[in-house]
Short mmCIF file of C-alpha atoms and ligand atoms in Angstrom, two decimals:
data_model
loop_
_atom_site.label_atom_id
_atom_site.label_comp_id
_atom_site.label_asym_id
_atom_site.label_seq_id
_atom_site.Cartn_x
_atom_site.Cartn_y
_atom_site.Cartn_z
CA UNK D 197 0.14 57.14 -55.65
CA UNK D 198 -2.79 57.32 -53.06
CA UNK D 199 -1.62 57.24 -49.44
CA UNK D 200 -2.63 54.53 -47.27
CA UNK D 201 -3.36 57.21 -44.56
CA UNK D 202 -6.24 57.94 -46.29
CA UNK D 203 -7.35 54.78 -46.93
CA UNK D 204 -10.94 54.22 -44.83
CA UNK D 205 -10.18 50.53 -44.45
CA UNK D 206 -6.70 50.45 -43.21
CA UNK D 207 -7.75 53.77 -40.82
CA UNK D 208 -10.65 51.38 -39.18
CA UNK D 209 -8.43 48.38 -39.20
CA UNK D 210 -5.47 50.79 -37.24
CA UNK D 211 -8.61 51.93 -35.24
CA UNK D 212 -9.96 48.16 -33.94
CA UNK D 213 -5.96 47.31 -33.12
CA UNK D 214 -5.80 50.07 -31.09
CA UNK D 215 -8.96 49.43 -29.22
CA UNK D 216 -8.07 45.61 -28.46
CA UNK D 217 -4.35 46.93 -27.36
CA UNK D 218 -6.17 49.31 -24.68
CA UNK D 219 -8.62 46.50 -23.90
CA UNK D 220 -5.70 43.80 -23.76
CA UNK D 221 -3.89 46.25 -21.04
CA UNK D 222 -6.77 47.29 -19.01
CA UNK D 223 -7.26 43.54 -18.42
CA UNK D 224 -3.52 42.98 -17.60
CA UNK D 225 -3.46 45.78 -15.00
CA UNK D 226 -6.41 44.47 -13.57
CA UNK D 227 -5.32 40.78 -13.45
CA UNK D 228 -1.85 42.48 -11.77
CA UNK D 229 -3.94 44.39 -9.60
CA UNK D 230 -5.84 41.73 -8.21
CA UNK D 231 -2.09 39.42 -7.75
CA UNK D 232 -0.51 42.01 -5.94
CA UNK D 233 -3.66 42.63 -3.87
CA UNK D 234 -4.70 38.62 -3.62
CA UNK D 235 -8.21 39.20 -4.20
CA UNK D 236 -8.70 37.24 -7.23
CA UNK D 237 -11.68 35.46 -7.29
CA UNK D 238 -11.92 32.06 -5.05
CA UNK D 239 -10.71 29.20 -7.58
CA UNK D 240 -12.49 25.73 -7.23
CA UNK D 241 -10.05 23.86 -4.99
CA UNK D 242 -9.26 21.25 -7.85
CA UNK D 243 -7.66 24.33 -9.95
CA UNK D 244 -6.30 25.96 -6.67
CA UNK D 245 -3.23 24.32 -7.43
CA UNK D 246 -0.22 25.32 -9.95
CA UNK D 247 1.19 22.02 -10.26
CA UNK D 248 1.50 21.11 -13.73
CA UNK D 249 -0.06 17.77 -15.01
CA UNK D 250 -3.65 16.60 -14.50
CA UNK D 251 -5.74 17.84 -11.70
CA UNK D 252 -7.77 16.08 -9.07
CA UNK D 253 -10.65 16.73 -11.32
CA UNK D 254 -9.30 15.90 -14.99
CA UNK D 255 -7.98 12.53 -13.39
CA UNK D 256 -11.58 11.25 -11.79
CA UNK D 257 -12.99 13.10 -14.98
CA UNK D 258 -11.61 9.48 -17.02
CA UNK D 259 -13.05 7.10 -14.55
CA UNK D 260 -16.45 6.00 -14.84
CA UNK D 261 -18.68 6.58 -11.90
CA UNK D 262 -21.54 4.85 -12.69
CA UNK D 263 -20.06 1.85 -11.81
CA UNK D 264 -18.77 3.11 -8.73
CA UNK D 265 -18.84 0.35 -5.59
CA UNK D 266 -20.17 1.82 -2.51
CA UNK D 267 -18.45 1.36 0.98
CA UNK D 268 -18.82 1.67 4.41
CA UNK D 269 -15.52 3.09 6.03
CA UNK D 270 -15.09 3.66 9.62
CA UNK D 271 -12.36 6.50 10.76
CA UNK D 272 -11.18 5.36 13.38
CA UNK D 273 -8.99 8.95 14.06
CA UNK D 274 -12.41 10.76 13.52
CA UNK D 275 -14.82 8.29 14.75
CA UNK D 276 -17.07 8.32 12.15
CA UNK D 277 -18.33 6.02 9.58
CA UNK D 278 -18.54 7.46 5.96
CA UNK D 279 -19.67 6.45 2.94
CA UNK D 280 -16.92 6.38 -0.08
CA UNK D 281 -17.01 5.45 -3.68
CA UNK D 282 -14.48 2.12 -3.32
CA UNK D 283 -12.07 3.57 -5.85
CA UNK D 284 -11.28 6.94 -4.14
CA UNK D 285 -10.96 4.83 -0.71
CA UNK D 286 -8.18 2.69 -2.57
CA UNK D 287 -6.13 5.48 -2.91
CA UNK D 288 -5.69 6.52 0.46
CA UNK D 289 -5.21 3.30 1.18
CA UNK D 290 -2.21 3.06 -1.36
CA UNK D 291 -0.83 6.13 -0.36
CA UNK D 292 -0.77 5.16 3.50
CA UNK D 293 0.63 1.36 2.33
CA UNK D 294 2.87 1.91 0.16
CA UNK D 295 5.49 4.69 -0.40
CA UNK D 296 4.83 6.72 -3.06
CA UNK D 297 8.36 6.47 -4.68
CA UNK D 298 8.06 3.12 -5.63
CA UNK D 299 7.74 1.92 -8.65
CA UNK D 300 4.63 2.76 -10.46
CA UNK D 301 3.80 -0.67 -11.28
CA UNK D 302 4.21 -1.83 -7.93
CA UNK D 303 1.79 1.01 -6.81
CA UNK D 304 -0.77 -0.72 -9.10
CA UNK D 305 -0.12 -3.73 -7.96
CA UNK D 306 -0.67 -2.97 -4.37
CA UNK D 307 -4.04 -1.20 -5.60
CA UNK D 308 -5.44 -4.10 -6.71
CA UNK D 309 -4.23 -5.86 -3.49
CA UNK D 310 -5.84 -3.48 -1.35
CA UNK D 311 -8.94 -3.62 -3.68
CA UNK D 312 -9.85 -7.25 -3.83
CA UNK D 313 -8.61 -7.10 0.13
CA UNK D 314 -11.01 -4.74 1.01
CA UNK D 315 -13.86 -6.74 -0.92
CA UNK D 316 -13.00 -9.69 0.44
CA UNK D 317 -13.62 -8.02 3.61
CA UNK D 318 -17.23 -6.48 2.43
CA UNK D 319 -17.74 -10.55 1.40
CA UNK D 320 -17.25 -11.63 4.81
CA UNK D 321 -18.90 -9.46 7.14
CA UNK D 322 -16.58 -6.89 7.12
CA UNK D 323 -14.68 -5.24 9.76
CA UNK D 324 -14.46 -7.33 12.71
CA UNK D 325 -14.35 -4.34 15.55
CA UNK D 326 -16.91 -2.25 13.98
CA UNK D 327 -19.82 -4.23 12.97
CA UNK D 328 -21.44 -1.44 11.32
CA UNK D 329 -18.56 -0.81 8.87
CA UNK D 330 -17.18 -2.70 5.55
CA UNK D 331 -13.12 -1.66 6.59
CA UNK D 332 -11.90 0.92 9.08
CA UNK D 333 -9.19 2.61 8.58
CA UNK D 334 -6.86 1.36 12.01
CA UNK D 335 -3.84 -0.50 9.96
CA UNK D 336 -3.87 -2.91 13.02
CA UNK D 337 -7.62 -4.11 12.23
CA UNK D 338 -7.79 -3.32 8.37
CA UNK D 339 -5.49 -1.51 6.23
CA UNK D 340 -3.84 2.11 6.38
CA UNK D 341 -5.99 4.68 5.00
CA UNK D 342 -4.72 8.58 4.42
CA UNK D 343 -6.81 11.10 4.45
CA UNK D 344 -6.44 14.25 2.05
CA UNK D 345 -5.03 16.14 5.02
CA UNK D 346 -2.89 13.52 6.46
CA UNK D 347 -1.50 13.25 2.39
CA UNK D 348 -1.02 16.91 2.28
CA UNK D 349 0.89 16.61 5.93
CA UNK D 350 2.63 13.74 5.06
CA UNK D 351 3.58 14.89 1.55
CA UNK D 352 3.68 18.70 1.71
CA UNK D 353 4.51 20.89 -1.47
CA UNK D 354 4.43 17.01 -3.02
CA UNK D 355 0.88 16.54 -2.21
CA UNK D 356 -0.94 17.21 -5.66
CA UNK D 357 1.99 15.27 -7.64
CA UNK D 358 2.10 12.64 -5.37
CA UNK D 359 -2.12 12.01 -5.25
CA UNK D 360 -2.14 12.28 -8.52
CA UNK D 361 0.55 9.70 -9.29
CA UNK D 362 -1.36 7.42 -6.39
CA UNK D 363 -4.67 8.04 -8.16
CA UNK D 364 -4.02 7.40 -11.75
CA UNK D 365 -2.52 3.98 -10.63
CA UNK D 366 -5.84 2.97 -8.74
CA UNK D 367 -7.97 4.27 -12.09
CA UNK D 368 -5.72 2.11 -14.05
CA UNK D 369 -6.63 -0.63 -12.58
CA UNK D 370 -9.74 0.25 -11.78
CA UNK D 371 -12.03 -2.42 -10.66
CA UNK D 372 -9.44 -4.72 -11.13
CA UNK D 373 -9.63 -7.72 -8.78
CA UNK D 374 -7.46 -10.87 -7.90
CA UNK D 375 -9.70 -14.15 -8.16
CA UNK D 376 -8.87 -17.72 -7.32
CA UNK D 377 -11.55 -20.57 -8.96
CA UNK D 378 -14.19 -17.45 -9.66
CA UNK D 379 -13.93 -15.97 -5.90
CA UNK D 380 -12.07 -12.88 -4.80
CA UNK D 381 -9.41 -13.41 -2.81
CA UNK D 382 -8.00 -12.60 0.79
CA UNK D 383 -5.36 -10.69 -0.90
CA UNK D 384 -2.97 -10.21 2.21
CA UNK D 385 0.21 -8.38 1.68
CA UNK D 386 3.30 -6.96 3.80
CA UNK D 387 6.11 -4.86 3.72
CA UNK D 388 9.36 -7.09 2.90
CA UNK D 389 8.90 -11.20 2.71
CA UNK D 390 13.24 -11.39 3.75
CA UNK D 391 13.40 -13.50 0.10
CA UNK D 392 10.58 -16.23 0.62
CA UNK D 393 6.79 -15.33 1.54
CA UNK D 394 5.13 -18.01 3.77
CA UNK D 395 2.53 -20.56 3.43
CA UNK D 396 -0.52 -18.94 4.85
CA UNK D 397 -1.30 -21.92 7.36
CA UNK D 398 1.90 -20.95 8.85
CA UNK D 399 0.70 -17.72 9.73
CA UNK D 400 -3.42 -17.83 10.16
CA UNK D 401 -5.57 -20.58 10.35
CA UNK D 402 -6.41 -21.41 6.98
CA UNK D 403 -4.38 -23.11 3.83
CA UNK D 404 -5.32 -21.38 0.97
CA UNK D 405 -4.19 -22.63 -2.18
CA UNK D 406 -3.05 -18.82 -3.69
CA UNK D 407 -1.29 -18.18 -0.76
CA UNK D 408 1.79 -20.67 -1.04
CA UNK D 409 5.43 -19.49 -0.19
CA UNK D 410 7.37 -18.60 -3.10
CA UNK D 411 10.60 -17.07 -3.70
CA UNK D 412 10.91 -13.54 -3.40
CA UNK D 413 14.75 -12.45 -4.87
CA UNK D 414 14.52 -8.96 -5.62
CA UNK D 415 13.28 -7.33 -1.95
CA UNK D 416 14.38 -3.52 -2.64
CA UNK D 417 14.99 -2.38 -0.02
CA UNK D 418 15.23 -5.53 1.76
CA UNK D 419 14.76 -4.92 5.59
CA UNK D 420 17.18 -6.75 8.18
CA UNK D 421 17.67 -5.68 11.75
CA UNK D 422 19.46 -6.89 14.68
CA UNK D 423 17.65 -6.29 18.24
CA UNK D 424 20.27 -6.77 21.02
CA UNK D 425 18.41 -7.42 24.25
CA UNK D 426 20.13 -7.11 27.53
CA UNK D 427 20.65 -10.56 29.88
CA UNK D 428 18.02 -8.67 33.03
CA UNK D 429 15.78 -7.31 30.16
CA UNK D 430 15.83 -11.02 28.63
CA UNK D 431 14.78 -12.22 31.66
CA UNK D 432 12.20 -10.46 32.75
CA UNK D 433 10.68 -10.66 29.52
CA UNK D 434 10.42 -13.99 29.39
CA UNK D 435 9.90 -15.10 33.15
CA UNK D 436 6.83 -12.77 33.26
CA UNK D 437 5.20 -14.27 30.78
CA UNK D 438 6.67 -17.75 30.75
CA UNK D 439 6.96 -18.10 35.28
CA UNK D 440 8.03 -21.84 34.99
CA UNK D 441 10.20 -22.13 31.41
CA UNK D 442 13.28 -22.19 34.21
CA UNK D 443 16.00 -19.91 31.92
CA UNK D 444 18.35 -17.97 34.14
CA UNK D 445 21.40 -16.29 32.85
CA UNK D 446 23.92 -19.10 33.75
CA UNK D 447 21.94 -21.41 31.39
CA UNK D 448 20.24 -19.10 28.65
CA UNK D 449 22.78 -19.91 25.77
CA UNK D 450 22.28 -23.39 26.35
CA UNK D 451 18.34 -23.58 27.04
CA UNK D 452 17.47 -20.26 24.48
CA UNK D 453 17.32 -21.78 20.85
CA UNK D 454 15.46 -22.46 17.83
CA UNK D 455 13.24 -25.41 17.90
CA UNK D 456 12.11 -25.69 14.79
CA UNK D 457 11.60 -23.45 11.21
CA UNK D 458 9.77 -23.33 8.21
CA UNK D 459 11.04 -24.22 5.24
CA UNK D 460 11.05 -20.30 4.52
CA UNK D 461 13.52 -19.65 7.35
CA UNK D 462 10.70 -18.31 9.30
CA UNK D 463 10.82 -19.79 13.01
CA UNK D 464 8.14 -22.21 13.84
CA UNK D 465 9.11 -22.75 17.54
CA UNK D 466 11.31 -21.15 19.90
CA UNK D 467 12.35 -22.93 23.24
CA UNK D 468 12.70 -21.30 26.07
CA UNK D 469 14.32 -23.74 28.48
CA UNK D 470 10.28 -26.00 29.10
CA UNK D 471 8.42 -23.90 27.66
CA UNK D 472 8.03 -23.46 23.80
CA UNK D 473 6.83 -20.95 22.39
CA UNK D 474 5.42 -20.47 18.62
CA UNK D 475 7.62 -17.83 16.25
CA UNK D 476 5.09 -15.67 16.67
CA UNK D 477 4.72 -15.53 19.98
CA UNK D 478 8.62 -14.70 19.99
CA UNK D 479 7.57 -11.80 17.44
CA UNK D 480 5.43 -10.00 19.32
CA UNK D 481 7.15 -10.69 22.73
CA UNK D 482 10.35 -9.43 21.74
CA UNK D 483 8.91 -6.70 19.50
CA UNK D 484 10.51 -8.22 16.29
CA UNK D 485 9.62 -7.14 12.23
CA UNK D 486 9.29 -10.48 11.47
CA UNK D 487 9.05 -14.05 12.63
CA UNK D 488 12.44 -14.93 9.96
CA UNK D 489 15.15 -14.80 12.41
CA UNK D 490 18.29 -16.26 13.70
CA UNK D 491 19.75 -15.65 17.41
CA UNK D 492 23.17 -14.82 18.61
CA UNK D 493 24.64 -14.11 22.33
CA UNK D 494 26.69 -11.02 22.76
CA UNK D 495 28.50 -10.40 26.35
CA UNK D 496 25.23 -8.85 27.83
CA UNK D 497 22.33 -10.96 26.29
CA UNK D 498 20.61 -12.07 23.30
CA UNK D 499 20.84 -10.44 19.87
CA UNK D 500 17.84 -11.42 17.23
CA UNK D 501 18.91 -11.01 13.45
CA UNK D 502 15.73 -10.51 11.96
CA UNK D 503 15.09 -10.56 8.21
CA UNK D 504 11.92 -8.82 6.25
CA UNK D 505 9.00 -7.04 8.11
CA UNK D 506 5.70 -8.18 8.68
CA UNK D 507 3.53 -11.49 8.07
CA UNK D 508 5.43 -12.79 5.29
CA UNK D 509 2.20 -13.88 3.32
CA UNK D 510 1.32 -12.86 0.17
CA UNK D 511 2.20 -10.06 -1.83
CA UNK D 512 5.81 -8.61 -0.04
CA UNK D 513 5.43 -4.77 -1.21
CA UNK D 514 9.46 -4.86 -1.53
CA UNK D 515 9.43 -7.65 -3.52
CA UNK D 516 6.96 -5.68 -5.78
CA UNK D 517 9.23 -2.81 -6.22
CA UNK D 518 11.86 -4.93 -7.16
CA UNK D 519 10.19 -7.15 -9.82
CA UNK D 520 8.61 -3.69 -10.67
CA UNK D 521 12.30 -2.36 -11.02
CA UNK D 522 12.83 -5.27 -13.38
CA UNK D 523 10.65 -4.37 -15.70
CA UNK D 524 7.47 -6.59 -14.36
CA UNK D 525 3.44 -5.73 -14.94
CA UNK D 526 1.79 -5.32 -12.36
CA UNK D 527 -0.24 -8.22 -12.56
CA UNK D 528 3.01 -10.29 -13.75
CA UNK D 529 3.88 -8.95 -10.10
CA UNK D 530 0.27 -10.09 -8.66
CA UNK D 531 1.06 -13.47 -10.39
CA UNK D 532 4.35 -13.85 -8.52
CA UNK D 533 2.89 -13.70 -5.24
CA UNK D 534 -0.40 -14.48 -5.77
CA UNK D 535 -0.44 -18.47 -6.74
CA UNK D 536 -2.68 -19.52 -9.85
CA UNK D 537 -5.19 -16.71 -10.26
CA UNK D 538 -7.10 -14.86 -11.78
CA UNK D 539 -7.56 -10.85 -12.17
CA UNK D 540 -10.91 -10.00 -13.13
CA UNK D 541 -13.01 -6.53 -12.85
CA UNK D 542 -16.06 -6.18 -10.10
CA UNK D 543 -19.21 -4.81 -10.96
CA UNK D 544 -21.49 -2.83 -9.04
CA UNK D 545 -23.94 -5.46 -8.36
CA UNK D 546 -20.78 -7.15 -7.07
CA UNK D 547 -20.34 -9.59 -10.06
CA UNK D 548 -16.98 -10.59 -11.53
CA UNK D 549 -16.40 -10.34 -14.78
CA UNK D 550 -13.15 -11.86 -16.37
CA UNK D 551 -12.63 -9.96 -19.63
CA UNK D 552 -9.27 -9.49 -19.97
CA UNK D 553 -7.26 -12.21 -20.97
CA UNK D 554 -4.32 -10.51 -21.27
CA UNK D 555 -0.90 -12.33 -20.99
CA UNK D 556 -0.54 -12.02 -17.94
CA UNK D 557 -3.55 -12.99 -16.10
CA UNK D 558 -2.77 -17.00 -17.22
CA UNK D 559 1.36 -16.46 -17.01
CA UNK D 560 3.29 -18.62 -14.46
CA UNK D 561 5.24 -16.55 -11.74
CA UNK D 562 8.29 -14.91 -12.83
CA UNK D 563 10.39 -16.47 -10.42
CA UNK D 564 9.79 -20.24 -10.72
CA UNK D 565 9.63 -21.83 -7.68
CA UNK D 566 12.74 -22.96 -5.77
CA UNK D 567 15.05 -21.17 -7.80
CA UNK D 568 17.48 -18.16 -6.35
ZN1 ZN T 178 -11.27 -2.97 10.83
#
């Protein structure tokens, strides 16, 4: 029997093993080497990270650029004005309006919000305190808008997950639009509607026929707060701004009250002994969430029971999470607050197209109107 030891072909076939064994661990001790030492060679930053899932990269590498919209953005932190590809500005704007723990269809649902606002925007001479700019990023002019570093601050060891879970929403969607009659909409939205969004005459100036009060059931979380507001404090408040409405603190219970509300609950008019004064007004006087409130007397003043946060028109983010949590679409979800339209897909010439008719985009809200 001839032995395999002397076999040529096994001996060269031992020989080539051994040779990619030596190879195998001169590359593992040098890979070690360079760990221990933390000289490896400079990854690209999207790669930098060892977060499982897709990277920054793999995630734009899906969404077509070559229809990219263009905008103007102003910083108002940095003072600068940029240029951005539309899509990559939604998503800080998502991940500075929204919390990133809600619901993932309520994330897309606020990314089309915040796209077809910020077109609107570009549609009507854009930002109103710098003309140069489509949107800034000063959530008390425009909307929110994080920057990577402000994400990685805000989000720390949770920053890669968290963009990446913000950014595949806004591709989703991307493009996606909400449309009334063929036009894009002033999609306005807000953090928590209290159970009933408002008529958007009762806020701004204009009616517009997708931006009706409708029910809002399932706020989560919904936002209440009571603001207690000492008798002198009151006072002062109101007699600075309001010399001759004639309230003292003998006759405040009597002379303090609610004129008049909206069929939402949201105050219309507050009196203030002569003078009245508009729900608003009492909002940002007394420093309130929302302009849905009620008012008690405790022994040393007034107490406001306030109910949601913000505007109360349009899209309530809250309410979003909560249909979301109920197993809504977004655009079911964009339907709900968002009366009788549309969602189509912008182009980069700025045309609309309407492509998808998908069940949603002709459903009737979820909640019907009036009901609990
Ligand atoms: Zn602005």
């Amino acid at each position: 029997m001839k032995s395999f030891r002397n076999n040529p072909i096994v001996l060269a076939g031992m020989a080539i093993l051994l040779l990619a064994l030596l190879v195998a661990l001169i590359l593992f001790a040098r890979t070690a080497l360079k760990d221990a030492c933390g000289q490896g060679n400079p990854l690209p930053r999207e790669n930098a990270f060892a977060t499982p899932g897709p990277t920054l990269l793999d995630l734009y590498a899906t969404y077509d650029r070559t229809e990219a919209v263009q905008i103007r953005v102003y910083d108002h932190r940095a003072d600068r004005l940029v240029t951005m590809d539309l899509e990559e500005y939604v998503v800080g704007v998502v991940a500075a309006e929204m919390p990133v723990r809600y619901e993932f269809e309520a994330l897309k649902a606020q990314a089309v919000a915040s796209r077809t606002y910020t077109l609107y925007s570009v549609a009507h001479g854009g930002c109103h305190t710098n003309p140069d700019a489509d949107v800034c990023t000063n959530s008390k002019c425009c909307q929110a808008f994080s920057t990577h570093e402000r994400m990685q601050q805000t989000w720390g060891d949770d920053y890669v997950k968290n963009y990446n879970l913000v950014a595949q929403a806004v591709i989703d969607t991307a493009g996606e639009v909400v449309t009334y009659d063929g036009r894009l909409c002033d999609a306005l939205y807000h953090a928590c509607s209290g159970g009933r969004t408002e008529d958007s005459e009762n806020v701004y100036a204009n009616a517009l026929p997708y931006l009706r009060g409708v029910d809002s059931p399932y706020e989560d979380p919904m936002r209440t707060e009571d603001v207690e507001i000492g008798f002198d404090a009151f006072l002062a408040l109101i007699t600075e701004k309001y010399p001759e409405c004639g309230v003292t603190e003998d006759n405040a219970e009597d002379e303090v009250r609610i004129a008049e509300t909206y069929e939402s609950g949201r105050v219309k008019t507050l009196r203030l002994g002569k003078t009245e004064i508009t729900g608003k007004e009492a909002r940002s006087l007394f420093n309130l969430r929302s302009t849905m409130f009620t008012i008690t007397w405790a022994e040393d003043g007034i107490v406001f029971h306030t109910k949601g946060y913000g505007h109360g028109v349009g899209l309530s983010q809250n309410g979003a999470n909560g249909l979301a949590k109920r197993g809504a679409s977004y655009e079911e979800i964009l339907h709900q607050y968002y009366t009788g339209v549309t969602i189509g897909t912008i182009r980069a010439d700025g045309t609309i197209d309407f492509p998808r008719e998908t069940p949603g985009s002709t459903a009737a809200p979820l909640v019907p109107e009036g009901s609990e």
